[in-house]
Amino acid sequence: AQSVTQLDSHVSVSEGTPVLLRCNYSSSYSPSLFWYVQHPNKGLQLLLKYTSAATLVKGINGFEAEFKKSETSFHLTKPSAHMSDAAEYFCVVSSRAAGNKLTFGGGTRVLVKP
Amino acid sequence: GAVVSQHPSRVICKSGTSVKIECRSLDFQATTMFWYRQFPKQSLMLMATSNEGSKATYEQGVEKDKFLINHASLTLSTLTVTSAHPEDSSFYICSARSGARDYNEQFFGPGTRLTVL
């Protein structure tokens, strides 16, 4: 079985300050991990993915995430938030043991204040 | 590359009618397509997985007779919500996976907002 827990349902930051979105996962097999962003009434856009290569993964729009096996975490960060970063973010896990199905976290809504 | 489209983007229908939603992979062949449902302010829940040319596999709790899925070609899957009721109102999102790419990565469509009156 696999599962994902996003530790914060809402995060509020000021424009220009760092963003941290926390994600913990559970998987009985070597996982692949993803972060997706969803803007209102839109589909999902892939920010970055980890698939057993480098543990520090760089994505689009200045986002990056670090896979820490010992902590079963895959936190998403960005050094400086932009107004356009206001959206819903999903941490997602997948593994061969789960038939390569995606399991989504509950989501974190990011608010960026001017 | 790896673009997935959905049609329609928004549909409003009367209770008791059926609605068909199309999901197309525009620039790759999708050996597997997935259908998700998302309620307001909630996460995505997988409804079913469909492989081209075979019957869809439904997740536990999803009524296969209510949510008919057809994956007739490598670029098209359809979801038909039969005898829709207000509780079926939701945001439906499809995704597609290519056998030629990273087997874990799915490419998502923009979603279809269904409102049943």
Tab-separated table of C-alpha atoms in Angstrom:
chain	number	residue	atom	x	y	z
A	1	ALA	CA	0.000	0.000	0.000
A	2	GLN	CA	1.096	3.563	-0.533
A	3	SER	CA	-0.077	6.851	0.877
A	4	VAL	CA	0.835	10.506	0.956
A	5	THR	CA	0.321	13.066	3.697
A	6	GLN	CA	0.631	16.753	2.998
A	7	LEU	CA	1.171	18.280	6.383
A	8	ASP	CA	-0.344	21.687	5.666
A	9	SER	CA	-3.706	22.214	3.999
A	10	HIS	CA	-3.017	25.958	3.616
A	11	VAL	CA	0.197	27.957	3.414
A	12	SER	CA	0.331	31.742	3.295
A	13	VAL	CA	3.505	33.566	2.280
A	14	SER	CA	4.475	37.070	1.282
A	15	GLU	CA	5.713	37.713	-2.222
A	16	GLY	CA	9.493	37.380	-2.365
A	17	THR	CA	9.757	35.104	0.683
A	18	PRO	CA	10.556	31.372	0.669
A	19	VAL	CA	7.894	28.715	0.224
A	20	LEU	CA	7.977	25.321	1.944
A	21	LEU	CA	5.340	22.673	1.265
A	22	ARG	CA	5.722	19.537	3.342
A	23	CYS	CA	5.022	16.011	2.153
A	24	ASN	CA	5.530	12.619	3.780
A	25	TYR	CA	4.946	9.371	1.968
A	26	SER	CA	4.536	5.708	2.720
A	27	SER	CA	5.409	3.022	0.198
A	28	SER	CA	6.337	-0.630	0.476
A	29	TYR	CA	8.526	-0.396	-2.617
A	30	SER	CA	10.933	2.095	-4.121
A	31	PRO	CA	8.662	5.022	-4.884
A	32	SER	CA	8.498	7.601	-7.594
A	33	LEU	CA	7.398	10.947	-6.237
A	34	PHE	CA	5.878	13.924	-7.988
A	35	TRP	CA	4.716	17.437	-7.250
A	36	TYR	CA	1.881	18.835	-9.354
A	37	VAL	CA	0.364	22.308	-9.353
A	38	GLN	CA	-3.267	23.071	-10.143
A	39	HIS	CA	-4.544	26.558	-10.796
A	40	PRO	CA	-8.285	27.209	-10.284
A	41	ASN	CA	-10.489	25.173	-12.610
A	42	LYS	CA	-7.464	23.915	-14.488
A	43	GLY	CA	-5.784	20.569	-14.950
A	44	LEU	CA	-2.545	19.508	-13.319
A	45	GLN	CA	0.908	20.618	-14.329
A	46	LEU	CA	3.975	18.610	-13.360
A	47	LEU	CA	6.474	20.660	-11.364
A	48	LEU	CA	9.069	17.955	-10.799
A	49	LYS	CA	9.560	14.253	-10.235
A	50	TYR	CA	11.893	11.912	-8.373
A	51	THR	CA	12.536	8.477	-9.877
A	52	SER	CA	15.534	7.085	-7.951
A	53	ALA	CA	18.201	9.286	-9.485
A	54	ALA	CA	19.496	12.430	-7.755
A	55	THR	CA	17.796	13.066	-4.422
A	56	LEU	CA	17.660	16.824	-4.990
A	57	VAL	CA	15.295	17.432	-7.851
A	58	LYS	CA	14.972	20.722	-9.662
A	59	GLY	CA	11.729	21.552	-11.397
A	60	ILE	CA	10.094	24.304	-13.338
A	61	ASN	CA	9.466	27.865	-12.143
A	62	GLY	CA	12.265	27.746	-9.573
A	63	PHE	CA	10.833	24.897	-7.496
A	64	GLU	CA	12.904	22.076	-6.112
A	65	ALA	CA	12.353	19.116	-3.803
A	66	GLU	CA	14.595	16.800	-1.823
A	67	PHE	CA	13.914	13.101	-1.409
A	68	LYS	CA	14.883	11.940	2.088
A	69	LYS	CA	14.395	8.222	2.475
A	70	SER	CA	15.263	8.178	6.169
A	71	GLU	CA	12.525	10.715	6.856
A	72	THR	CA	10.137	9.433	4.132
A	73	SER	CA	9.769	13.023	3.031
A	74	PHE	CA	9.678	14.916	-0.240
A	75	HIS	CA	9.263	18.573	0.694
A	76	LEU	CA	8.849	21.217	-2.010
A	77	THR	CA	10.625	24.555	-1.766
A	78	LYS	CA	11.057	27.773	-3.678
A	79	PRO	CA	13.416	30.534	-2.516
A	80	SER	CA	11.202	33.448	-3.539
A	81	ALA	CA	7.431	33.279	-4.008
A	82	HIS	CA	5.737	35.025	-6.896
A	83	MET	CA	2.094	36.044	-7.091
A	84	SER	CA	1.593	33.507	-9.877
A	85	ASP	CA	2.536	30.712	-7.449
A	86	ALA	CA	-0.852	31.015	-5.760
A	87	ALA	CA	-2.461	27.647	-6.509
A	88	GLU	CA	-3.140	24.159	-5.148
A	89	TYR	CA	-0.163	21.824	-4.906
A	90	PHE	CA	-0.331	18.041	-4.801
A	91	CYS	CA	2.324	15.601	-3.685
A	92	VAL	CA	1.927	12.244	-5.437
A	93	VAL	CA	3.485	8.804	-4.969
A	94	SER	CA	3.673	5.891	-7.366
A	95	SER	CA	5.356	2.489	-7.261
A	96	ARG	CA	5.470	-0.814	-9.128
A	97	ALA	CA	3.975	-2.505	-6.075
A	98	ALA	CA	0.864	-0.376	-6.559
A	99	GLY	CA	0.663	-1.060	-10.262
A	100	ASN	CA	2.185	2.328	-11.035
A	101	LYS	CA	-1.039	4.019	-9.987
A	102	LEU	CA	-0.755	7.544	-8.647
A	103	THR	CA	-1.850	8.235	-5.081
A	104	PHE	CA	-2.465	11.884	-4.311
A	105	GLY	CA	-1.978	13.798	-1.106
A	106	GLY	CA	-4.771	15.993	0.156
A	107	GLY	CA	-3.299	19.117	-1.392
A	108	THR	CA	-1.864	22.364	-0.048
A	109	ARG	CA	-3.409	25.656	-1.040
A	110	VAL	CA	-0.821	28.425	-1.337
A	111	LEU	CA	-1.778	32.042	-0.866
A	112	VAL	CA	0.734	34.695	-1.844
A	113	LYS	CA	0.326	38.106	-0.262
A	114	PRO	CA	1.663	41.210	-1.995
B	1	GLY	CA	4.921	17.302	-26.426
B	2	ALA	CA	2.712	15.056	-24.263
B	3	VAL	CA	-0.486	17.071	-24.560
B	4	VAL	CA	-3.818	15.704	-23.390
B	5	SER	CA	-7.098	17.391	-24.233
B	6	GLN	CA	-10.585	16.968	-22.819
B	7	HIS	CA	-13.920	17.862	-24.310
B	8	PRO	CA	-16.114	19.491	-23.238
B	9	SER	CA	-14.447	21.694	-20.661
B	10	ARG	CA	-17.763	22.393	-18.996
B	11	VAL	CA	-21.176	20.751	-19.257
B	12	ILE	CA	-24.503	21.332	-17.568
B	13	CYS	CA	-27.198	18.686	-17.886
B	14	LYS	CA	-30.526	17.728	-16.422
B	15	SER	CA	-30.891	14.947	-13.916
B	16	GLY	CA	-31.453	11.587	-15.609
B	17	THR	CA	-29.574	12.359	-18.795
B	18	SER	CA	-26.243	10.871	-19.889
B	19	VAL	CA	-23.100	12.851	-20.537
B	20	LYS	CA	-20.032	11.807	-22.518
B	21	ILE	CA	-16.569	13.251	-21.844
B	22	GLU	CA	-13.715	12.709	-24.282
B	23	CYS	CA	-10.035	12.471	-23.446
B	24	ARG	CA	-7.466	12.609	-26.251
B	25	SER	CA	-3.697	12.303	-26.337
B	26	LEU	CA	-2.713	14.727	-29.070
B	27	ASP	CA	0.926	13.929	-29.788
B	28	PHE	CA	1.566	10.474	-28.382
B	29	GLN	CA	-0.029	7.072	-28.174
B	30	ALA	CA	-1.566	6.403	-24.792
B	31	THR	CA	-1.471	2.737	-23.918
B	32	THR	CA	-3.191	3.500	-20.632
B	33	MET	CA	-5.617	6.233	-19.650
B	34	PHE	CA	-6.925	7.093	-16.219
B	35	TRP	CA	-10.049	8.880	-15.031
B	36	TYR	CA	-10.075	10.877	-11.823
B	37	ARG	CA	-12.771	12.730	-9.941
B	38	GLN	CA	-12.180	15.819	-7.864
B	39	PHE	CA	-14.741	17.333	-5.502
B	40	PRO	CA	-14.449	21.030	-4.574
B	41	LYS	CA	-11.422	21.772	-2.429
B	42	GLN	CA	-10.475	18.087	-2.351
B	43	SER	CA	-7.816	15.911	-3.878
B	44	LEU	CA	-8.055	13.690	-6.946
B	45	MET	CA	-9.503	10.228	-6.560
B	46	LEU	CA	-8.792	7.567	-9.168
B	47	MET	CA	-12.002	6.175	-10.628
B	48	ALA	CA	-10.734	3.733	-13.228
B	49	THR	CA	-7.847	2.654	-15.404
B	50	SER	CA	-8.335	1.760	-19.033
B	51	ASN	CA	-5.999	0.039	-21.436
B	52	GLU	CA	-6.553	0.324	-25.165
B	53	GLY	CA	-8.734	-2.472	-26.460
B	54	SER	CA	-9.651	-3.983	-23.108
B	55	LYS	CA	-12.192	-3.408	-20.363
B	56	ALA	CA	-11.544	-0.732	-17.805
B	57	THR	CA	-10.541	-1.589	-14.257
B	58	TYR	CA	-12.604	0.301	-11.712
B	59	GLU	CA	-11.521	1.316	-8.240
B	60	GLN	CA	-13.450	0.048	-5.270
B	61	GLY	CA	-16.704	1.913	-4.774
B	62	VAL	CA	-16.990	3.187	-8.345
B	63	GLU	CA	-20.092	1.936	-10.160
B	64	LYS	CA	-19.022	0.544	-13.519
B	65	ASP	CA	-22.568	0.664	-14.881
B	66	LYS	CA	-22.854	4.320	-14.043
B	67	PHE	CA	-19.444	5.429	-15.278
B	68	LEU	CA	-18.906	3.743	-18.636
B	69	ILE	CA	-15.364	3.927	-19.953
B	70	ASN	CA	-14.306	3.127	-23.486
B	71	HIS	CA	-10.709	3.181	-24.743
B	72	ALA	CA	-11.222	2.328	-28.377
B	73	SER	CA	-7.964	3.690	-29.755
B	74	LEU	CA	-4.477	4.652	-28.593
B	75	THR	CA	-5.446	8.331	-28.583
B	76	LEU	CA	-9.014	8.393	-27.302
B	77	SER	CA	-10.839	7.372	-24.149
B	78	THR	CA	-14.391	8.344	-23.252
B	79	LEU	CA	-16.203	8.507	-19.922
B	80	THR	CA	-19.992	8.389	-20.046
B	81	VAL	CA	-21.885	9.321	-16.914
B	82	THR	CA	-25.204	7.513	-17.298
B	83	SER	CA	-28.435	8.729	-15.717
B	84	ALA	CA	-26.615	11.592	-14.066
B	85	HIS	CA	-27.783	12.946	-10.723
B	86	PRO	CA	-26.776	16.073	-8.805
B	87	GLU	CA	-24.367	14.070	-6.641
B	88	ASP	CA	-22.400	13.263	-9.828
B	89	SER	CA	-21.557	16.949	-10.207
B	90	SER	CA	-17.797	17.163	-10.000
B	91	PHE	CA	-14.565	17.973	-11.833
B	92	TYR	CA	-13.497	15.008	-13.961
B	93	ILE	CA	-9.870	14.802	-15.038
B	94	CYS	CA	-8.272	12.275	-17.343
B	95	SER	CA	-4.634	11.400	-17.707
B	96	ALA	CA	-2.672	9.346	-20.182
B	97	ARG	CA	0.465	7.284	-19.992
B	98	SER	CA	2.658	6.358	-22.914
B	99	GLY	CA	4.295	2.970	-23.131
B	100	ALA	CA	7.285	4.645	-24.771
B	101	ARG	CA	7.990	7.088	-21.942
B	102	ASP	CA	8.648	6.919	-18.207
B	103	TYR	CA	6.134	4.344	-17.104
B	104	ASN	CA	5.320	6.250	-13.950
B	105	GLU	CA	4.541	9.585	-15.545
B	106	GLN	CA	0.995	10.539	-16.435
B	107	PHE	CA	0.007	13.558	-18.499
B	108	PHE	CA	-3.168	15.266	-17.390
B	109	GLY	CA	-5.984	16.838	-19.334
B	110	PRO	CA	-7.439	20.221	-18.341
B	111	GLY	CA	-10.531	18.689	-16.761
B	112	THR	CA	-14.280	18.768	-17.362
B	113	ARG	CA	-16.634	20.492	-14.957
B	114	LEU	CA	-19.935	18.582	-14.813
B	115	THR	CA	-22.968	20.182	-13.226
B	116	VAL	CA	-26.145	18.137	-12.953
B	117	LEU	CA	-29.297	20.140	-12.239
